[in-house]
PDB file of C-alpha atoms in Angstrom:
ATOM      1  CA  MET A  11     168.051 117.929 146.351  1.00 74.00           C
ATOM      2  CA  ASN A  12     166.570 120.339 143.787  1.00 90.00           C
ATOM      3  CA  GLY A  13     163.370 119.785 141.816  1.00 85.00           C
ATOM      4  CA  GLU A  14     165.029 118.216 138.805  1.00 91.00           C
ATOM      5  CA  GLN A  15     167.039 115.810 140.939  1.00 92.00           C
ATOM      6  CA  ARG A  16     163.940 114.816 142.892  1.00 95.00           C
ATOM      7  CA  PHE A  17     162.024 114.228 139.654  1.00 95.00           C
ATOM      8  CA  ASP A  18     164.802 112.033 138.292  1.00 95.00           C
ATOM      9  CA  ALA A  19     164.897 110.124 141.584  1.00 95.00           C
ATOM     10  CA  LEU A  20     161.117 109.519 141.452  1.00 95.00           C
ATOM     11  CA  ILE A  21     161.338 108.167 137.899  1.00 95.00           C
ATOM     12  CA  GLU A  22     164.367 106.031 138.749  1.00 94.00           C
ATOM     13  CA  ALA A  23     162.623 104.572 141.813  1.00 95.00           C
ATOM     14  CA  ASP A  24     159.391 104.013 139.818  1.00 94.00           C
ATOM     15  CA  HIS A  25     157.425 106.260 142.178  1.00 95.00           C
ATOM     16  CA  LYS A  26     154.592 108.608 141.308  1.00 96.00           C
ATOM     17  CA  VAL A  27     155.027 112.233 140.274  1.00 96.00           C
ATOM     18  CA  GLU A  28     152.276 114.400 141.777  1.00 97.00           C
ATOM     19  CA  PRO A  29     150.852 117.737 140.560  1.00 96.00           C
ATOM     20  CA  LYS A  30     152.831 119.902 143.024  1.00 95.00           C
ATOM     21  CA  ASP A  31     156.139 118.188 142.212  1.00 95.00           C
ATOM     22  CA  TRP A  32     158.633 119.866 139.909  1.00 96.00           C
ATOM     23  CA  MET A  33     158.559 118.309 136.439  1.00 96.00           C
ATOM     24  CA  PRO A  34     160.245 119.087 133.099  1.00 95.00           C
ATOM     25  CA  ASP A  35     158.217 121.139 130.636  1.00 96.00           C
ATOM     26  CA  GLY A  36     158.470 118.280 128.149  1.00 95.00           C
ATOM     27  CA  TYR A  37     157.014 115.829 130.659  1.00 96.00           C
ATOM     28  CA  ARG A  38     154.122 118.184 131.404  1.00 96.00           C
ATOM     29  CA  LYS A  39     153.426 118.846 127.711  1.00 96.00           C
ATOM     30  CA  THR A  40     153.596 115.146 126.844  1.00 96.00           C
ATOM     31  CA  LEU A  41     151.105 114.311 129.575  1.00 96.00           C
ATOM     32  CA  ILE A  42     148.724 117.103 128.556  1.00 97.00           C
ATOM     33  CA  ARG A  43     148.822 115.895 124.951  1.00 95.00           C
ATOM     34  CA  GLN A  44     148.300 112.244 125.888  1.00 95.00           C
ATOM     35  CA  ILE A  45     145.686 112.681 128.629  1.00 97.00           C
ATOM     36  CA  ALA A  46     143.707 115.232 126.612  1.00 97.00           C
ATOM     37  CA  GLN A  47     143.753 112.954 123.567  1.00 96.00           C
ATOM     38  CA  HIS A  48     142.564 110.105 125.755  1.00 96.00           C
ATOM     39  CA  ALA A  49     139.780 112.241 127.249  1.00 97.00           C
ATOM     40  CA  HIS A  50     138.690 113.495 123.824  1.00 97.00           C
ATOM     41  CA  SER A  51     138.588 109.889 122.579  1.00 96.00           C
ATOM     42  CA  GLU A  52     136.231 108.873 125.386  1.00 96.00           C
ATOM     43  CA  ILE A  53     133.862 111.754 124.597  1.00 96.00           C
ATOM     44  CA  ILE A  54     133.973 111.460 120.801  1.00 96.00           C
ATOM     45  CA  GLY A  55     133.686 107.689 121.235  1.00 95.00           C
ATOM     46  CA  MET A  56     130.203 108.143 122.679  1.00 96.00           C
ATOM     47  CA  GLN A  57     128.914 109.032 119.203  1.00 96.00           C
ATOM     48  CA  PRO A  58     129.286 105.719 117.294  1.00 95.00           C
ATOM     49  CA  GLU A  59     127.448 103.760 119.991  1.00 94.00           C
ATOM     50  CA  GLY A  60     125.096 106.537 121.065  1.00 93.00           C
ATOM     51  CA  ASN A  61     123.845 106.375 117.495  1.00 91.00           C
ATOM     52  CA  TRP A  62     122.306 102.968 118.343  1.00 96.00           C
ATOM     53  CA  ILE A  63     120.592 103.743 121.658  1.00 96.00           C
ATOM     54  CA  SER A  64     117.267 104.471 119.976  1.00 95.00           C
ATOM     55  CA  ARG A  65     117.607 101.408 117.732  1.00 95.00           C
ATOM     56  CA  ALA A  66     118.802  98.743 120.169  1.00 96.00           C
ATOM     57  CA  PRO A  67     116.945  95.454 119.520  1.00 95.00           C
ATOM     58  CA  THR A  68     115.529  95.068 123.042  1.00 96.00           C
ATOM     59  CA  LEU A  69     114.864  97.181 126.110  1.00 96.00           C
ATOM     60  CA  LYS A  70     117.597  95.281 127.964  1.00 95.00           C
ATOM     61  CA  ARG A  71     120.117  96.031 125.211  1.00 96.00           C
ATOM     62  CA  LYS A  72     119.072  99.690 125.251  1.00 96.00           C
ATOM     63  CA  ALA A  73     119.598  99.965 129.018  1.00 96.00           C
ATOM     64  CA  ILE A  74     123.020  98.310 128.817  1.00 95.00           C
ATOM     65  CA  LEU A  75     124.121 100.528 125.942  1.00 96.00           C
ATOM     66  CA  MET A  76     122.933 103.672 127.726  1.00 96.00           C
ATOM     67  CA  ALA A  77     124.941 102.663 130.789  1.00 95.00           C
ATOM     68  CA  LYS A  78     128.011 102.065 128.649  1.00 95.00           C
ATOM     69  CA  VAL A  79     127.791 105.424 126.894  1.00 96.00           C
ATOM     70  CA  GLN A  80     127.325 107.079 130.285  1.00 96.00           C
ATOM     71  CA  ASP A  81     130.471 105.289 131.496  1.00 95.00           C
ATOM     72  CA  GLU A  82     132.430 106.750 128.577  1.00 95.00           C
ATOM     73  CA  ALA A  83     131.302 110.243 129.550  1.00 95.00           C
ATOM     74  CA  GLY A  84     132.542 109.567 133.072  1.00 95.00           C
ATOM     75  CA  HIS A  85     135.901 108.397 131.746  1.00 96.00           C
ATOM     76  CA  GLY A  86     136.265 111.635 129.835  1.00 96.00           C
ATOM     77  CA  LEU A  87     135.523 113.647 132.967  1.00 95.00           C
ATOM     78  CA  TYR A  88     138.085 111.716 135.051  1.00 94.00           C
ATOM     79  CA  LEU A  89     140.711 112.323 132.397  1.00 97.00           C
ATOM     80  CA  TYR A  90     139.937 116.017 131.865  1.00 97.00           C
ATOM     81  CA  SER A  91     140.249 116.430 135.633  1.00 96.00           C
ATOM     82  CA  ALA A  92     143.625 114.669 135.582  1.00 97.00           C
ATOM     83  CA  ALA A  93     144.823 116.917 132.749  1.00 97.00           C
ATOM     84  CA  GLU A  94     143.687 120.027 134.629  1.00 97.00           C
ATOM     85  CA  THR A  95     146.142 119.193 137.424  1.00 97.00           C
ATOM     86  CA  LEU A  96     148.879 119.963 134.875  1.00 97.00           C
ATOM     87  CA  GLY A  97     147.773 123.575 134.473  1.00 96.00           C
ATOM     88  CA  ILE A  98     145.495 123.448 131.421  1.00 97.00           C
ATOM     89  CA  SER A  99     141.790 124.259 131.693  1.00 95.00           C
ATOM     90  CA  ARG A 100     138.958 122.207 130.257  1.00 94.00           C
ATOM     91  CA  HIS A 101     137.923 125.119 128.068  1.00 93.00           C
ATOM     92  CA  GLU A 102     141.435 125.279 126.617  1.00 96.00           C
ATOM     93  CA  MET A 103     141.356 121.567 125.823  1.00 97.00           C
ATOM     94  CA  MET A 104     137.976 121.918 124.130  1.00 96.00           C
ATOM     95  CA  ASP A 105     139.164 124.879 122.068  1.00 95.00           C
ATOM     96  CA  LEU A 106     142.219 122.897 120.939  1.00 96.00           C
ATOM     97  CA  LEU A 107     140.052 119.885 120.021  1.00 95.00           C
ATOM     98  CA  HIS A 108     137.530 121.973 118.094  1.00 95.00           C
ATOM     99  CA  ALA A 109     140.337 123.759 116.245  1.00 93.00           C
ATOM    100  CA  GLY A 110     141.871 120.438 115.203  1.00 91.00           C
ATOM    101  CA  ARG A 111     145.033 120.958 117.246  1.00 93.00           C
ATOM    102  CA  HIS A 112     144.223 118.153 119.690  1.00 93.00           C
ATOM    103  CA  LYS A 113     143.616 114.667 118.301  1.00 93.00           C
ATOM    104  CA  TYR A 114     141.467 111.740 119.401  1.00 94.00           C
ATOM    105  CA  SER A 115     141.660 108.056 118.539  1.00 94.00           C
ATOM    106  CA  SER A 116     141.327 107.401 114.812  1.00 93.00           C
ATOM    107  CA  ILE A 117     138.981 104.454 115.451  1.00 95.00           C
ATOM    108  CA  PHE A 118     136.032 106.707 116.247  1.00 96.00           C
ATOM    109  CA  ASN A 119     135.941 108.111 112.721  1.00 96.00           C
ATOM    110  CA  TYR A 120     134.464 104.881 111.352  1.00 97.00           C
ATOM    111  CA  PRO A 121     130.676 104.348 111.060  1.00 96.00           C
ATOM    112  CA  THR A 122     128.581 101.870 113.045  1.00 97.00           C
ATOM    113  CA  LEU A 123     126.399 100.521 110.257  1.00 97.00           C
ATOM    114  CA  THR A 124     124.608  97.632 112.005  1.00 97.00           C
ATOM    115  CA  TRP A 125     123.847  96.410 115.521  1.00 97.00           C
ATOM    116  CA  ALA A 126     126.751  93.975 115.111  1.00 98.00           C
ATOM    117  CA  ASP A 127     129.055  96.998 114.962  1.00 98.00           C
ATOM    118  CA  VAL A 128     128.074  97.807 118.549  1.00 97.00           C
ATOM    119  CA  GLY A 129     129.264  94.325 119.492  1.00 97.00           C
ATOM    120  CA  ALA A 130     132.456  94.668 117.454  1.00 97.00           C
ATOM    121  CA  VAL A 131     133.242  98.033 119.035  1.00 97.00           C
ATOM    122  CA  GLY A 132     132.831  96.579 122.514  1.00 96.00           C
ATOM    123  CA  TRP A 133     134.804  93.435 121.739  1.00 97.00           C
ATOM    124  CA  LEU A 134     137.598  94.857 119.578  1.00 97.00           C
ATOM    125  CA  VAL A 135     137.838  98.571 120.309  1.00 96.00           C
ATOM    126  CA  ASP A 136     137.395  98.276 124.058  1.00 95.00           C
ATOM    127  CA  GLY A 137     139.601  95.183 124.004  1.00 95.00           C
ATOM    128  CA  ALA A 138     142.357  97.176 122.305  1.00 95.00           C
ATOM    129  CA  ALA A 139     141.766 100.028 124.749  1.00 93.00           C
ATOM    130  CA  ILE A 140     142.184  97.733 127.761  1.00 93.00           C
ATOM    131  CA  THR A 141     145.387  96.283 126.311  1.00 94.00           C
ATOM    132  CA  ASN A 142     146.767  99.783 125.893  1.00 91.00           C
ATOM    133  CA  GLN A 143     145.426 101.224 129.134  1.00 92.00           C
ATOM    134  CA  LEU A 144     146.325  98.559 131.674  1.00 92.00           C
ATOM    135  CA  MET A 145     149.928  99.708 131.517  1.00 91.00           C
ATOM    136  CA  LEU A 146     148.752 103.259 132.231  1.00 94.00           C
ATOM    137  CA  THR A 147     147.628 102.214 135.705  1.00 94.00           C
ATOM    138  CA  ARG A 148     151.382 102.172 136.373  1.00 94.00           C
ATOM    139  CA  CYS A 149     152.041 105.510 134.666  1.00 95.00           C
ATOM    140  CA  SER A 150     154.520 107.707 136.530  1.00 96.00           C
ATOM    141  CA  TYR A 151     152.017 110.572 136.828  1.00 97.00           C
ATOM    142  CA  GLY A 152     149.813 109.876 139.851  1.00 96.00           C
ATOM    143  CA  PRO A 153     146.471 111.459 138.825  1.00 96.00           C
ATOM    144  CA  TYR A 154     146.537 109.728 135.427  1.00 96.00           C
ATOM    145  CA  ALA A 155     147.454 106.330 136.894  1.00 96.00           C
ATOM    146  CA  ARG A 156     144.717 106.522 139.533  1.00 95.00           C
ATOM    147  CA  ALA A 157     142.064 107.539 137.003  1.00 94.00           C
ATOM    148  CA  MET A 158     143.007 104.548 134.865  1.00 94.00           C
ATOM    149  CA  VAL A 159     142.298 102.012 137.627  1.00 93.00           C
ATOM    150  CA  ARG A 160     138.552 102.614 137.544  1.00 91.00           C
ATOM    151  CA  ILE A 161     138.467 103.196 133.786  1.00 94.00           C
ATOM    152  CA  CYS A 162     140.093  99.819 133.092  1.00 93.00           C
ATOM    153  CA  LYS A 163     137.625  98.014 135.348  1.00 91.00           C
ATOM    154  CA  GLU A 164     134.707  99.526 133.467  1.00 93.00           C
ATOM    155  CA  GLU A 165     136.297  98.973 130.043  1.00 92.00           C
ATOM    156  CA  SER A 166     136.719  95.295 130.916  1.00 92.00           C
ATOM    157  CA  PHE A 167     132.966  95.077 131.453  1.00 92.00           C
ATOM    158  CA  HIS A 168     132.367  96.881 128.146  1.00 94.00           C
ATOM    159  CA  GLN A 169     134.609  94.413 126.323  1.00 95.00           C
ATOM    160  CA  ARG A 170     132.687  91.454 127.740  1.00 94.00           C
ATOM    161  CA  GLN A 171     129.391  93.105 126.841  1.00 95.00           C
ATOM    162  CA  GLY A 172     130.527  93.548 123.241  1.00 96.00           C
ATOM    163  CA  TYR A 173     131.750  89.972 123.027  1.00 97.00           C
ATOM    164  CA  GLU A 174     128.408  88.734 124.373  1.00 97.00           C
ATOM    165  CA  ILE A 175     126.606  90.599 121.578  1.00 97.00           C
ATOM    166  CA  MET A 176     128.867  88.928 119.013  1.00 98.00           C
ATOM    167  CA  LEU A 177     128.345  85.523 120.641  1.00 98.00           C
ATOM    168  CA  THR A 178     124.575  85.948 120.541  1.00 97.00           C
ATOM    169  CA  LEU A 179     124.688  86.870 116.860  1.00 98.00           C
ATOM    170  CA  CYS A 180     127.004  83.970 116.018  1.00 98.00           C
ATOM    171  CA  ARG A 181     124.630  81.539 117.733  1.00 97.00           C
ATOM    172  CA  GLY A 182     121.647  82.994 115.876  1.00 97.00           C
ATOM    173  CA  SER A 183     120.574  82.746 112.256  1.00 97.00           C
ATOM    174  CA  ASP A 184     122.913  82.566 109.273  1.00 97.00           C
ATOM    175  CA  ASP A 185     122.116  86.206 108.519  1.00 97.00           C
ATOM    176  CA  GLN A 186     122.987  87.249 112.060  1.00 97.00           C
ATOM    177  CA  LYS A 187     126.313  85.416 111.944  1.00 98.00           C
ATOM    178  CA  ALA A 188     127.044  86.991 108.567  1.00 98.00           C
ATOM    179  CA  MET A 189     126.345  90.398 110.105  1.00 98.00           C
ATOM    180  CA  ALA A 190     128.846  89.631 112.890  1.00 98.00           C
ATOM    181  CA  GLN A 191     131.458  88.564 110.325  1.00 98.00           C
ATOM    182  CA  ASP A 192     130.877  91.742 108.321  1.00 98.00           C
ATOM    183  CA  ALA A 193     131.417  93.854 111.434  1.00 98.00           C
ATOM    184  CA  LEU A 194     134.652  92.002 112.237  1.00 98.00           C
ATOM    185  CA  ASP A 195     135.846  92.497 108.655  1.00 98.00           C
ATOM    186  CA  ARG A 196     135.376  96.243 108.912  1.00 98.00           C
ATOM    187  CA  TRP A 197     136.662  96.813 112.487  1.00 98.00           C
ATOM    188  CA  TRP A 198     139.671  94.494 112.648  1.00 98.00           C
ATOM    189  CA  TRP A 199     142.266  96.669 110.943  1.00 97.00           C
ATOM    190  CA  PRO A 200     141.134  99.979 112.476  1.00 97.00           C
ATOM    191  CA  SER A 201     141.397  98.255 115.872  1.00 97.00           C
ATOM    192  CA  LEU A 202     145.028  97.316 115.175  1.00 97.00           C
ATOM    193  CA  MET A 203     145.658 100.931 114.175  1.00 96.00           C
ATOM    194  CA  MET A 204     144.616 102.061 117.665  1.00 95.00           C
ATOM    195  CA  PHE A 205     148.067 101.171 118.999  1.00 94.00           C
ATOM    196  CA  GLY A 206     149.683 103.796 116.815  1.00 92.00           C
ATOM    197  CA  PRO A 207     152.542 103.597 114.315  1.00 91.00           C
ATOM    198  CA  HIS A 208     155.453 101.205 114.477  1.00 88.00           C
ATOM    199  CA  ASP A 209     157.852 102.060 117.288  1.00 78.00           C
ATOM    200  CA  ALA A 210     160.491 103.293 114.850  1.00 74.00           C
ATOM    201  CA  ASP A 211     157.977 105.731 113.367  1.00 74.00           C
ATOM    202  CA  SER A 212     156.559 107.001 116.665  1.00 74.00           C
ATOM    203  CA  THR A 213     157.538 110.547 117.628  1.00 72.00           C
ATOM    204  CA  HIS A 214     156.881 110.272 121.351  1.00 77.00           C
ATOM    205  CA  SER A 215     157.300 106.618 122.356  1.00 81.00           C
ATOM    206  CA  ALA A 216     160.977 106.589 123.356  1.00 84.00           C
ATOM    207  CA  GLN A 217     160.765 109.612 125.644  1.00 88.00           C
ATOM    208  CA  SER A 218     157.442 108.538 127.129  1.00 91.00           C
ATOM    209  CA  THR A 219     158.982 105.181 127.969  1.00 91.00           C
ATOM    210  CA  ALA A 220     162.031 106.835 129.553  1.00 92.00           C
ATOM    211  CA  TRP A 221     159.691 108.878 131.774  1.00 95.00           C
ATOM    212  CA  ASN A 222     157.636 105.771 132.708  1.00 94.00           C
ATOM    213  CA  ILE A 223     154.540 107.265 131.103  1.00 94.00           C
ATOM    214  CA  LYS A 224     154.458 104.263 128.766  1.00 91.00           C
ATOM    215  CA  ARG A 225     155.473 100.769 129.842  1.00 89.00           C
ATOM    216  CA  MET A 226     155.283  98.840 126.579  1.00 90.00           C
ATOM    217  CA  SER A 227     155.906  99.664 122.948  1.00 90.00           C
ATOM    218  CA  ASN A 228     153.159 100.129 120.359  1.00 92.00           C
ATOM    219  CA  ASP A 229     154.173  96.967 118.507  1.00 94.00           C
ATOM    220  CA  ASP A 230     154.345  94.835 121.655  1.00 94.00           C
ATOM    221  CA  LEU A 231     150.884  95.996 122.705  1.00 95.00           C
ATOM    222  CA  ARG A 232     149.498  95.283 119.235  1.00 96.00           C
ATOM    223  CA  GLN A 233     150.983  91.772 119.346  1.00 97.00           C
ATOM    224  CA  GLN A 234     149.442  91.192 122.771  1.00 96.00           C
ATOM    225  CA  PHE A 235     146.027  92.228 121.441  1.00 97.00           C
ATOM    226  CA  VAL A 236     146.266  89.922 118.418  1.00 98.00           C
ATOM    227  CA  ASP A 237     147.352  86.976 120.558  1.00 98.00           C
ATOM    228  CA  MET A 238     144.420  87.584 122.913  1.00 96.00           C
ATOM    229  CA  THR A 239     141.757  88.174 120.255  1.00 98.00           C
ATOM    230  CA  VAL A 240     142.403  85.479 117.645  1.00 98.00           C
ATOM    231  CA  PRO A 241     141.318  82.587 119.945  1.00 97.00           C
ATOM    232  CA  GLN A 242     138.193  84.559 120.836  1.00 98.00           C
ATOM    233  CA  ALA A 243     137.327  84.887 117.147  1.00 98.00           C
ATOM    234  CA  GLU A 244     137.916  81.169 116.658  1.00 97.00           C
ATOM    235  CA  PHE A 245     135.508  80.399 119.505  1.00 97.00           C
ATOM    236  CA  LEU A 246     132.894  82.584 117.819  1.00 98.00           C
ATOM    237  CA  GLY A 247     133.464  80.760 114.536  1.00 97.00           C
ATOM    238  CA  LEU A 248     134.482  83.984 112.801  1.00 98.00           C
ATOM    239  CA  GLN A 249     137.339  84.498 110.366  1.00 98.00           C
ATOM    240  CA  ILE A 250     139.918  87.233 111.020  1.00 98.00           C
ATOM    241  CA  PRO A 251     140.215  89.189 107.726  1.00 98.00           C
ATOM    242  CA  ASP A 252     143.974  88.698 107.374  1.00 97.00           C
ATOM    243  CA  PRO A 253     145.371  86.114 104.928  1.00 97.00           C
ATOM    244  CA  ASP A 254     148.795  86.427 106.569  1.00 97.00           C
ATOM    245  CA  LEU A 255     147.545  85.494 110.040  1.00 97.00           C
ATOM    246  CA  ARG A 256     149.105  82.286 111.361  1.00 97.00           C
ATOM    247  CA  TRP A 257     150.536  80.858 114.562  1.00 97.00           C
ATOM    248  CA  ASN A 258     154.331  81.033 114.750  1.00 97.00           C
ATOM    249  CA  GLU A 259     155.508  78.085 116.813  1.00 96.00           C
ATOM    250  CA  GLU A 260     159.018  79.451 117.163  1.00 95.00           C
ATOM    251  CA  ARG A 261     157.938  82.880 118.377  1.00 94.00           C
ATOM    252  CA  GLN A 262     154.908  81.543 120.308  1.00 96.00           C
ATOM    253  CA  HIS A 263     152.909  84.436 118.865  1.00 97.00           C
ATOM    254  CA  TYR A 264     150.620  85.008 115.909  1.00 98.00           C
ATOM    255  CA  ASP A 265     152.180  86.481 112.788  1.00 97.00           C
ATOM    256  CA  PHE A 266     149.872  88.946 111.073  1.00 97.00           C
ATOM    257  CA  GLY A 267     149.781  91.182 108.025  1.00 97.00           C
ATOM    258  CA  GLU A 268     150.836  94.786 107.625  1.00 96.00           C
ATOM    259  CA  ILE A 269     148.428  97.610 108.409  1.00 96.00           C
ATOM    260  CA  ASP A 270     147.447 100.024 105.653  1.00 96.00           C
ATOM    261  CA  TRP A 271     149.400 102.953 107.039  1.00 96.00           C
ATOM    262  CA  ASP A 272     148.197 105.283 104.283  1.00 95.00           C
ATOM    263  CA  GLU A 273     144.668 104.807 105.604  1.00 96.00           C
ATOM    264  CA  PHE A 274     145.846 105.308 109.192  1.00 95.00           C
ATOM    265  CA  TRP A 275     147.580 108.612 108.475  1.00 94.00           C
ATOM    266  CA  ALA A 276     144.702 109.835 106.313  1.00 95.00           C
ATOM    267  CA  VAL A 277     142.287 109.338 109.207  1.00 94.00           C
ATOM    268  CA  VAL A 278     144.698 110.909 111.726  1.00 92.00           C
ATOM    269  CA  LYS A 279     145.005 113.965 109.465  1.00 90.00           C
ATOM    270  CA  GLY A 280     141.230 114.391 109.370  1.00 91.00           C
ATOM    271  CA  ASN A 281     140.317 112.582 106.176  1.00 91.00           C
ATOM    272  CA  GLY A 282     138.573 109.509 107.583  1.00 92.00           C
ATOM    273  CA  PRO A 283     134.999 108.474 106.785  1.00 94.00           C
ATOM    274  CA  LEU A 284     133.425 110.573 109.566  1.00 95.00           C
ATOM    275  CA  ASN A 285     136.109 112.964 110.882  1.00 95.00           C
ATOM    276  CA  ARG A 286     134.198 116.089 109.974  1.00 94.00           C
ATOM    277  CA  GLU A 287     130.853 114.786 111.198  1.00 95.00           C
ATOM    278  CA  ARG A 288     132.273 113.660 114.541  1.00 96.00           C
ATOM    279  CA  ILE A 289     133.959 116.976 115.332  1.00 95.00           C
ATOM    280  CA  GLU A 290     130.979 119.006 114.098  1.00 96.00           C
ATOM    281  CA  ASN A 291     128.662 117.033 116.382  1.00 95.00           C
ATOM    282  CA  LYS A 292     131.078 117.702 119.236  1.00 95.00           C
ATOM    283  CA  ARG A 293     131.248 121.449 118.528  1.00 95.00           C
ATOM    284  CA  ARG A 294     127.454 121.693 118.304  1.00 95.00           C
ATOM    285  CA  ALA A 295     126.980 119.856 121.598  1.00 93.00           C
ATOM    286  CA  TRP A 296     129.524 122.160 123.266  1.00 94.00           C
ATOM    287  CA  ASP A 297     127.809 125.292 121.943  1.00 94.00           C
ATOM    288  CA  GLU A 298     124.309 124.090 122.843  1.00 94.00           C
ATOM    289  CA  GLY A 299     125.506 123.229 126.358  1.00 92.00           C
ATOM    290  CA  GLU A 300     126.818 126.707 127.077  1.00 93.00           C
ATOM    291  CA  TRP A 301     123.701 127.696 129.038  1.00 94.00           C
ATOM    292  CA  VAL A 302     124.098 124.629 131.282  1.00 93.00           C
ATOM    293  CA  ARG A 303     127.725 125.516 132.069  1.00 90.00           C
ATOM    294  CA  ALA A 304     126.767 129.140 132.724  1.00 92.00           C
ATOM    295  CA  ALA A 305     123.929 128.110 135.047  1.00 94.00           C
ATOM    296  CA  ALA A 306     126.172 125.680 136.934  1.00 91.00           C
ATOM    297  CA  ALA A 307     128.861 128.353 137.339  1.00 88.00           C
ATOM    298  CA  ALA A 308     126.307 130.891 138.585  1.00 90.00           C
ATOM    299  CA  TYR A 309     124.911 128.360 141.063  1.00 89.00           C
ATOM    300  CA  ALA A 310     128.406 127.554 142.326  1.00 85.00           C
ATOM    301  CA  ASP A 311     129.260 131.246 142.708  1.00 82.00           C
ATOM    302  CA  LYS A 312     126.025 131.924 144.585  1.00 76.00           C
ATOM    303  CA  HIS A 313     126.590 129.138 147.079  1.00 71.00           C
ATOM    304  CA  SER A 314     130.266 130.027 147.426  1.00 68.00           C
ATOM    305  CA  SER A 315     129.248 133.563 148.360  1.00 65.00           C
ATOM    306  CA  ARG A 316     126.760 132.288 150.944  1.00 63.00           C
ATOM    307  CA  SER A 317     129.419 130.081 152.486  1.00 61.00           C
ATOM    308  CA  ALA A 318     131.809 133.012 152.713  1.00 59.00           C
ATOM    309  CA  VAL A 319     129.203 135.170 154.477  1.00 53.00           C
ATOM    310  CA  ALA A 320     128.329 132.354 156.899  1.00 57.00           C
TER     311      ALA A 320
END
């Protein structure tokens, strides 16, 4: 059995493809694009919430938020490591991100204006992420699937933490509940955009599904998220900002309105509220961290040399 036949057999049997296995160039390139985009999203996604660490309302909230942002950094590192098993270096991925040739999730180009936004990001954005990422624990590429197991466990905690912030606000004063509603109004539609375009308009979905990289379509995942989230909003006493939202007894799902796809594509193409600021912050952090990377590399080389002599 040659490499191509073995690859096809692994996909057919729903087994894992490992780094040393033969794989089609298209499979490798698709995984690099997807895993790198996922890793970049975790790192860029530290900015909207990191912006509130110094302004968290209590010491407890500050400690929790710091832990969450640290988790996101760890997720990025797991995913960059998984991508590196496909033959691309971390420096290459960073260069592609900084040059605008690698993308990250459009959601992180929106501002966090109030403390309620930190709750909305945890509840909605991490909730959408979990919905999308649970299927990736069964991805056909082993290193990616294994990284997702721990990431999903931590994202589940982040989602509950965000929901708890929203619950606290909704049980507080009228102004606090209004702040929670305002955050929901602004984050609802961008959260639905996180699942990507309709299946018919998606460039990569069909092939990714055939290779068992994806397990569910964009639209099915978006429906799952809506069905999960609407009852949570009702429990909070908040109103989903969608006049077309209603329960469909026949379908046993919620019907909901159409996304503003012009806004989605504008943000994806770099014209969102904070695209330029987010990537500039990322470039500056990378440049200012050069001395740390150089010192770590020198330390590793020194100790590697000592081990070789010993």
